[in-house]
PDB file of C-alpha atoms in Angstrom:
ATOM      1  CA  MET A 115      94.792  98.776  84.932  1.00  0.00           C
ATOM      2  CA  ALA A 116      94.453 102.230  86.429  1.00  0.00           C
ATOM      3  CA  VAL A 117      94.326 102.676  90.181  1.00  0.00           C
ATOM      4  CA  ILE A 118      91.130 104.054  91.733  1.00  0.00           C
ATOM      5  CA  ALA A 119      91.913 106.477  94.559  1.00  0.00           C
ATOM      6  CA  PRO A 120      88.872 107.138  96.781  1.00  0.00           C
ATOM      7  CA  SER A 121      88.702 110.768  97.876  1.00  0.00           C
ATOM      8  CA  ILE A 122      87.713 111.299 101.495  1.00  0.00           C
ATOM      9  CA  LEU A 123      86.376 114.758 100.632  1.00  0.00           C
ATOM     10  CA  SER A 124      83.050 113.005  99.985  1.00  0.00           C
ATOM     11  CA  ALA A 125      83.271 110.553 102.883  1.00  0.00           C
ATOM     12  CA  ASP A 126      81.279 110.664 106.114  1.00  0.00           C
ATOM     13  CA  PHE A 127      83.648 112.552 108.411  1.00  0.00           C
ATOM     14  CA  MET A 128      81.718 111.420 111.486  1.00  0.00           C
ATOM     15  CA  ASN A 129      82.709 107.858 110.568  1.00  0.00           C
ATOM     16  CA  LEU A 130      85.928 108.458 108.686  1.00  0.00           C
ATOM     17  CA  GLY A 131      87.788 105.515 110.169  1.00  0.00           C
ATOM     18  CA  GLU A 132      85.049 103.121 109.109  1.00  0.00           C
ATOM     19  CA  GLU A 133      84.909 104.664 105.636  1.00  0.00           C
ATOM     20  CA  VAL A 134      88.640 104.042 105.241  1.00  0.00           C
ATOM     21  CA  ARG A 135      88.278 100.463 106.487  1.00  0.00           C
ATOM     22  CA  ARG A 136      85.625  99.831 103.830  1.00  0.00           C
ATOM     23  CA  MET A 137      88.035 100.933 101.135  1.00  0.00           C
ATOM     24  CA  GLU A 138      90.785  98.733 102.566  1.00  0.00           C
ATOM     25  CA  LYS A 139      88.385  95.792 102.531  1.00  0.00           C
ATOM     26  CA  VAL A 140      87.716  96.070  98.781  1.00  0.00           C
ATOM     27  CA  GLY A 141      91.382  96.434  97.872  1.00  0.00           C
ATOM     28  CA  ALA A 142      92.011 100.155  97.507  1.00  0.00           C
ATOM     29  CA  GLN A 143      95.692 101.063  97.361  1.00  0.00           C
ATOM     30  CA  ILE A 144      95.619 104.853  97.535  1.00  0.00           C
ATOM     31  CA  LEU A 145      93.520 107.270  99.574  1.00  0.00           C
ATOM     32  CA  HIS A 146      93.158 110.768  98.155  1.00  0.00           C
ATOM     33  CA  VAL A 147      93.227 113.550 100.742  1.00  0.00           C
ATOM     34  CA  ASP A 148      92.207 117.084  99.749  1.00  0.00           C
ATOM     35  CA  VAL A 149      93.616 119.901 101.862  1.00  0.00           C
ATOM     36  CA  MET A 150      91.939 123.283 101.265  1.00  0.00           C
ATOM     37  CA  ASP A 151      92.799 126.540 102.979  1.00  0.00           C
ATOM     38  CA  GLY A 152      89.863 128.836 102.179  1.00  0.00           C
ATOM     39  CA  ASN A 153      92.342 131.100 100.408  1.00  0.00           C
ATOM     40  CA  PHE A 154      93.585 129.499  97.202  1.00  0.00           C
ATOM     41  CA  VAL A 155      90.194 127.794  96.936  1.00  0.00           C
ATOM     42  CA  PRO A 156      86.878 128.974  98.464  1.00  0.00           C
ATOM     43  CA  ASN A 157      86.540 126.097 100.879  1.00  0.00           C
ATOM     44  CA  LEU A 158      88.177 124.864 104.060  1.00  0.00           C
ATOM     45  CA  THR A 159      88.752 121.189 104.795  1.00  0.00           C
ATOM     46  CA  ILE A 160      91.249 119.202 106.822  1.00  0.00           C
ATOM     47  CA  GLY A 161      94.850 119.804 107.812  1.00  0.00           C
ATOM     48  CA  VAL A 162      97.924 118.190 109.278  1.00  0.00           C
ATOM     49  CA  PRO A 163      96.276 116.521 112.340  1.00  0.00           C
ATOM     50  CA  VAL A 164      93.821 114.523 110.202  1.00  0.00           C
ATOM     51  CA  VAL A 165      96.559 113.416 107.795  1.00  0.00           C
ATOM     52  CA  GLU A 166      98.632 112.300 110.773  1.00  0.00           C
ATOM     53  CA  LYS A 167      95.742 110.291 112.222  1.00  0.00           C
ATOM     54  CA  LEU A 168      95.021 108.713 108.845  1.00  0.00           C
ATOM     55  CA  SER A 169      98.652 107.625 108.497  1.00  0.00           C
ATOM     56  CA  GLN A 170      98.395 105.950 111.905  1.00  0.00           C
ATOM     57  CA  TRP A 171      95.016 104.401 111.107  1.00  0.00           C
ATOM     58  CA  THR A 172      95.650 102.889 107.684  1.00  0.00           C
ATOM     59  CA  GLU A 173      98.406 101.351 105.575  1.00  0.00           C
ATOM     60  CA  LEU A 174      96.909 102.792 102.395  1.00  0.00           C
ATOM     61  CA  SER A 175      99.166 105.259 100.609  1.00  0.00           C
ATOM     62  CA  LEU A 176      98.073 108.810 101.345  1.00  0.00           C
ATOM     63  CA  ASP A 177      97.845 110.967  98.239  1.00  0.00           C
ATOM     64  CA  VAL A 178      97.776 114.459  99.743  1.00  0.00           C
ATOM     65  CA  HIS A 179      96.594 117.225  97.417  1.00  0.00           C
ATOM     66  CA  LEU A 180      97.488 120.668  98.734  1.00  0.00           C
ATOM     67  CA  MET A 181      94.957 123.209  97.464  1.00  0.00           C
ATOM     68  CA  ILE A 182      96.619 125.906  99.493  1.00  0.00           C
ATOM     69  CA  ALA A 183      98.515 129.143  99.027  1.00  0.00           C
ATOM     70  CA  ASN A 184     102.224 129.160  99.867  1.00  0.00           C
ATOM     71  CA  PRO A 185     102.668 125.364 100.107  1.00  0.00           C
ATOM     72  CA  GLU A 186     106.416 125.864 100.581  1.00  0.00           C
ATOM     73  CA  GLN A 187     105.638 126.838 104.157  1.00  0.00           C
ATOM     74  CA  THR A 188     103.827 123.617 105.054  1.00  0.00           C
ATOM     75  CA  VAL A 189     104.984 120.712 102.853  1.00  0.00           C
ATOM     76  CA  ASP A 190     107.336 119.452 105.550  1.00  0.00           C
ATOM     77  CA  LEU A 191     104.475 119.309 108.041  1.00  0.00           C
ATOM     78  CA  TYR A 192     102.457 117.071 105.715  1.00  0.00           C
ATOM     79  CA  ILE A 193     105.486 114.908 105.009  1.00  0.00           C
ATOM     80  CA  ASP A 194     106.065 114.496 108.753  1.00  0.00           C
ATOM     81  CA  ALA A 195     102.365 113.682 109.145  1.00  0.00           C
ATOM     82  CA  GLY A 196     102.693 110.706 106.809  1.00  0.00           C
ATOM     83  CA  ALA A 197     101.941 111.785 103.230  1.00  0.00           C
ATOM     84  CA  ASN A 198     103.202 109.297 100.640  1.00  0.00           C
ATOM     85  CA  TYR A 199     102.336 111.353  97.547  1.00  0.00           C
ATOM     86  CA  LEU A 200     102.333 115.141  97.861  1.00  0.00           C
ATOM     87  CA  SER A 201     100.880 117.356  95.129  1.00  0.00           C
ATOM     88  CA  VAL A 202     101.185 121.135  94.890  1.00  0.00           C
ATOM     89  CA  HIS A 203      99.444 123.444  92.447  1.00  0.00           C
ATOM     90  CA  PHE A 204     101.513 124.936  89.651  1.00  0.00           C
ATOM     91  CA  GLU A 205      99.521 128.126  90.153  1.00  0.00           C
ATOM     92  CA  THR A 206     100.696 128.581  93.758  1.00  0.00           C
ATOM     93  CA  VAL A 207     104.452 127.932  93.649  1.00  0.00           C
ATOM     94  CA  LEU A 208     107.064 130.463  92.584  1.00  0.00           C
ATOM     95  CA  HIS A 209     110.095 128.132  92.732  1.00  0.00           C
ATOM     96  CA  LEU A 210     108.489 124.871  91.655  1.00  0.00           C
ATOM     97  CA  ASP A 211     111.686 123.136  90.595  1.00  0.00           C
ATOM     98  CA  ARG A 212     113.201 123.629  94.030  1.00  0.00           C
ATOM     99  CA  LEU A 213     110.065 122.539  95.872  1.00  0.00           C
ATOM    100  CA  LEU A 214     109.781 119.287  93.893  1.00  0.00           C
ATOM    101  CA  ASP A 215     113.403 118.494  94.757  1.00  0.00           C
ATOM    102  CA  ARG A 216     112.694 119.188  98.406  1.00  0.00           C
ATOM    103  CA  ILE A 217     109.692 116.874  98.492  1.00  0.00           C
ATOM    104  CA  ARG A 218     111.580 114.042  96.792  1.00  0.00           C
ATOM    105  CA  GLU A 219     114.592 114.488  99.080  1.00  0.00           C
ATOM    106  CA  ARG A 220     112.252 113.919 102.022  1.00  0.00           C
ATOM    107  CA  GLY A 221     111.324 110.507 100.598  1.00  0.00           C
ATOM    108  CA  VAL A 222     107.868 111.451  99.293  1.00  0.00           C
ATOM    109  CA  GLN A 223     106.600 111.212  95.709  1.00  0.00           C
ATOM    110  CA  PRO A 224     106.250 114.769  94.323  1.00  0.00           C
ATOM    111  CA  GLY A 225     103.435 115.822  92.046  1.00  0.00           C
ATOM    112  CA  VAL A 226     102.169 118.958  90.344  1.00  0.00           C
ATOM    113  CA  VAL A 227      98.501 119.870  89.945  1.00  0.00           C
ATOM    114  CA  LEU A 228      97.158 121.843  86.992  1.00  0.00           C
ATOM    115  CA  ASN A 229      93.902 123.776  87.166  1.00  0.00           C
ATOM    116  CA  PRO A 230      91.614 123.446  84.130  1.00  0.00           C
ATOM    117  CA  HIS A 231      92.894 126.697  82.587  1.00  0.00           C
ATOM    118  CA  THR A 232      96.602 125.874  82.936  1.00  0.00           C
ATOM    119  CA  PRO A 233      98.154 124.238  79.824  1.00  0.00           C
ATOM    120  CA  VAL A 234     100.242 121.092  80.135  1.00  0.00           C
ATOM    121  CA  SER A 235     103.061 122.862  78.293  1.00  0.00           C
ATOM    122  CA  ALA A 236     103.698 124.804  81.510  1.00  0.00           C
ATOM    123  CA  LEU A 237     105.254 121.632  82.942  1.00  0.00           C
ATOM    124  CA  GLU A 238     107.743 120.939  80.174  1.00  0.00           C
ATOM    125  CA  GLU A 239     110.804 122.000  82.169  1.00  0.00           C
ATOM    126  CA  VAL A 240     109.894 120.370  85.502  1.00  0.00           C
ATOM    127  CA  LEU A 241     108.238 117.206  84.241  1.00  0.00           C
ATOM    128  CA  PRO A 242     111.345 115.031  84.856  1.00  0.00           C
ATOM    129  CA  LYS A 243     111.126 115.916  88.542  1.00  0.00           C
ATOM    130  CA  CYS A 244     107.502 114.783  88.880  1.00  0.00           C
ATOM    131  CA  HIS A 245     106.363 111.383  90.043  1.00  0.00           C
ATOM    132  CA  HIS A 246     102.851 112.282  88.924  1.00  0.00           C
ATOM    133  CA  VAL A 247     100.809 115.107  87.447  1.00  0.00           C
ATOM    134  CA  LEU A 248      97.277 115.680  88.696  1.00  0.00           C
ATOM    135  CA  LEU A 249      94.919 117.243  86.165  1.00  0.00           C
ATOM    136  CA  MET A 250      91.868 118.933  87.636  1.00  0.00           C
ATOM    137  CA  SER A 251      88.814 118.102  85.542  1.00  0.00           C
ATOM    138  CA  VAL A 252      86.693 120.487  87.600  1.00  0.00           C
ATOM    139  CA  ASN A 253      87.580 123.832  89.133  1.00  0.00           C
ATOM    140  CA  PRO A 254      89.091 123.019  92.536  1.00  0.00           C
ATOM    141  CA  GLY A 255      87.388 123.735  95.816  1.00  0.00           C
ATOM    142  CA  PHE A 256      84.257 121.591  96.013  1.00  0.00           C
ATOM    143  CA  GLY A 257      83.286 117.965  95.490  1.00  0.00           C
ATOM    144  CA  GLY A 258      80.469 116.769  93.250  1.00  0.00           C
ATOM    145  CA  GLN A 259      81.068 119.185  90.355  1.00  0.00           C
ATOM    146  CA  GLN A 260      80.310 118.466  86.715  1.00  0.00           C
ATOM    147  CA  PHE A 261      83.159 117.080  84.626  1.00  0.00           C
ATOM    148  CA  ILE A 262      84.811 119.505  82.176  1.00  0.00           C
ATOM    149  CA  SER A 263      84.417 117.853  78.784  1.00  0.00           C
ATOM    150  CA  SER A 264      87.787 118.931  77.353  1.00  0.00           C
ATOM    151  CA  SER A 265      89.751 117.229  80.139  1.00  0.00           C
ATOM    152  CA  PHE A 266      90.442 113.979  78.288  1.00  0.00           C
ATOM    153  CA  GLN A 267      91.969 115.922  75.425  1.00  0.00           C
ATOM    154  CA  LYS A 268      94.243 117.528  77.985  1.00  0.00           C
ATOM    155  CA  VAL A 269      95.160 114.082  79.324  1.00  0.00           C
ATOM    156  CA  ARG A 270      96.218 113.027  75.830  1.00  0.00           C
ATOM    157  CA  LYS A 271      98.344 116.152  75.439  1.00  0.00           C
ATOM    158  CA  LEU A 272     100.072 115.433  78.744  1.00  0.00           C
ATOM    159  CA  LYS A 273     100.619 111.802  77.793  1.00  0.00           C
ATOM    160  CA  SER A 274     102.231 112.937  74.546  1.00  0.00           C
ATOM    161  CA  LEU A 275     104.512 115.348  76.421  1.00  0.00           C
ATOM    162  CA  ILE A 276     105.550 112.619  78.873  1.00  0.00           C
ATOM    163  CA  ASP A 277     106.271 110.181  76.051  1.00  0.00           C
ATOM    164  CA  SER A 278     108.248 112.792  74.110  1.00  0.00           C
ATOM    165  CA  GLN A 279     110.637 113.042  77.071  1.00  0.00           C
ATOM    166  CA  ASP A 280     110.716 109.247  77.544  1.00  0.00           C
ATOM    167  CA  LEU A 281     109.474 109.570  81.132  1.00  0.00           C
ATOM    168  CA  SER A 282     107.337 107.339  83.335  1.00  0.00           C
ATOM    169  CA  VAL A 283     105.385 110.116  85.063  1.00  0.00           C
ATOM    170  CA  LYS A 284     101.941 108.974  86.177  1.00  0.00           C
ATOM    171  CA  ILE A 285      98.841 110.889  85.120  1.00  0.00           C
ATOM    172  CA  GLU A 286      96.168 111.460  87.745  1.00  0.00           C
ATOM    173  CA  ILE A 287      92.750 113.028  87.222  1.00  0.00           C
ATOM    174  CA  ASP A 288      90.367 114.513  89.765  1.00  0.00           C
ATOM    175  CA  GLY A 289      86.833 115.817  89.347  1.00  0.00           C
ATOM    176  CA  GLY A 290      83.584 114.487  87.953  1.00  0.00           C
ATOM    177  CA  ILE A 291      84.840 110.965  87.236  1.00  0.00           C
ATOM    178  CA  GLY A 292      82.305 108.166  87.730  1.00  0.00           C
ATOM    179  CA  LEU A 293      81.143 104.871  86.298  1.00  0.00           C
ATOM    180  CA  GLY A 294      80.084 106.487  83.038  1.00  0.00           C
ATOM    181  CA  ASN A 295      83.425 108.036  82.071  1.00  0.00           C
ATOM    182  CA  VAL A 296      86.148 106.227  84.028  1.00  0.00           C
ATOM    183  CA  ARG A 297      86.906 103.913  81.112  1.00  0.00           C
ATOM    184  CA  GLU A 298      87.398 106.844  78.758  1.00  0.00           C
ATOM    185  CA  ALA A 299      89.697 108.422  81.321  1.00  0.00           C
ATOM    186  CA  VAL A 300      91.911 105.349  81.339  1.00  0.00           C
ATOM    187  CA  GLU A 301      91.827 104.998  77.556  1.00  0.00           C
ATOM    188  CA  SER A 302      93.010 108.624  77.351  1.00  0.00           C
ATOM    189  CA  GLY A 303      96.084 107.764  79.424  1.00  0.00           C
ATOM    190  CA  VAL A 304      95.095 108.206  83.080  1.00  0.00           C
ATOM    191  CA  ASP A 305      96.931 106.030  85.621  1.00  0.00           C
ATOM    192  CA  ILE A 306      95.279 107.194  88.858  1.00  0.00           C
ATOM    193  CA  VAL A 307      91.581 108.056  88.990  1.00  0.00           C
ATOM    194  CA  VAL A 308      90.383 110.097  91.952  1.00  0.00           C
ATOM    195  CA  ALA A 309      86.743 109.399  92.795  1.00  0.00           C
ATOM    196  CA  GLY A 310      84.868 111.039  95.627  1.00  0.00           C
ATOM    197  CA  SER A 311      81.109 111.375  95.328  1.00  0.00           C
ATOM    198  CA  ALA A 312      80.990 108.524  92.782  1.00  0.00           C
ATOM    199  CA  ILE A 313      82.099 106.210  95.599  1.00  0.00           C
ATOM    200  CA  PHE A 314      81.162 107.723  98.944  1.00  0.00           C
ATOM    201  CA  GLY A 315      78.018 109.361  97.588  1.00  0.00           C
ATOM    202  CA  SER A 316      76.596 106.023  96.463  1.00  0.00           C
ATOM    203  CA  GLU A 317      74.350 103.763  98.529  1.00  0.00           C
ATOM    204  CA  ASP A 318      77.043 101.070  98.569  1.00  0.00           C
ATOM    205  CA  PRO A 319      80.545 102.620  98.468  1.00  0.00           C
ATOM    206  CA  GLU A 320      82.275  99.243  98.417  1.00  0.00           C
ATOM    207  CA  GLU A 321      80.322  98.056  95.380  1.00  0.00           C
ATOM    208  CA  ALA A 322      80.810 101.441  93.708  1.00  0.00           C
ATOM    209  CA  PHE A 323      84.577 101.118  94.123  1.00  0.00           C
ATOM    210  CA  LEU A 324      84.569  97.611  92.645  1.00  0.00           C
ATOM    211  CA  GLN A 325      82.464  98.740  89.691  1.00  0.00           C
ATOM    212  CA  MET A 326      84.827 101.666  89.103  1.00  0.00           C
ATOM    213  CA  GLU A 327      87.740  99.239  89.042  1.00  0.00           C
ATOM    214  CA  LYS A 328      85.903  96.963  86.632  1.00  0.00           C
ATOM    215  CA  ASN A 329      85.024  99.821  84.297  1.00  0.00           C
ATOM    216  CA  ALA A 330      88.606 101.108  84.454  1.00  0.00           C
ATOM    217  CA  SER A 331      90.012  97.793  83.255  1.00  0.00           C
ATOM    218  CA  ILE A 332      91.021  97.899  79.583  1.00  0.00           C
ATOM    219  CA  ASN A 333      93.061  94.695  79.542  1.00  0.00           C
TER     220      ASN A 333
END
C-alpha cells in the first residue's frame, strides 16, 4: 500500500502543532514540508526554523521539498534542522550528482523533483543515487491546483525506467491528488502520495486521511 504524506502547505499554520498531532493520531508516517523561496517559485512559505521546530515536535519523518534556487547553499541547514527526506529540483541544480551524494553522506534520503515539463529521461544517469523521485502533477508554487491529466503516464514512464535499471527508487507524486484519483496514482506505480488540500482543506482532516489510505489500498 502506498504511503499518504499530508502536506502542511494546506494546514492551519496558527494551529500547526495540533494539525500535526491529528495526523499522528490517524497513523501518518510522513509529513510533507514545502519550502518556497519566492524566486524559483512565485510564493514564499516556511524555512529552516519551522522545519527545526517540527523535528522537535513530532516523530513523523519530515519529507522536505526544496522549491528554491541554489539549494546547494542551504541543504545542510535543512539536514541539521531535522529533514529525513530531502528533495531538490532537477531544474535548479547544476551538479546534481554531487549534491545527491552530499545529502546521502549526511544520513538523509536524497530525492529529485521533476516539474511537469521535465522528462523522466533526464534522470537516467543519476537515478541510482536517488532514494525517491518526486513528480510534480501541478506547476509548483501554490496548493489547491488542478491535477495535470498526463501525470500518471509520466509515473508509468518513470516506473519503467526504474525497473529497467533494477532499482528500488520510490516514486512520489505531488499536486491535485484526492479521493477521486489516489487509487489510479497507486495503480500507476506511485509509492508516496502527497496530499494537502484534500486532507487539510476538508471538514474532517483525520477522516479524509483515512479515506485516502483506504482508496490507495490495492491489495
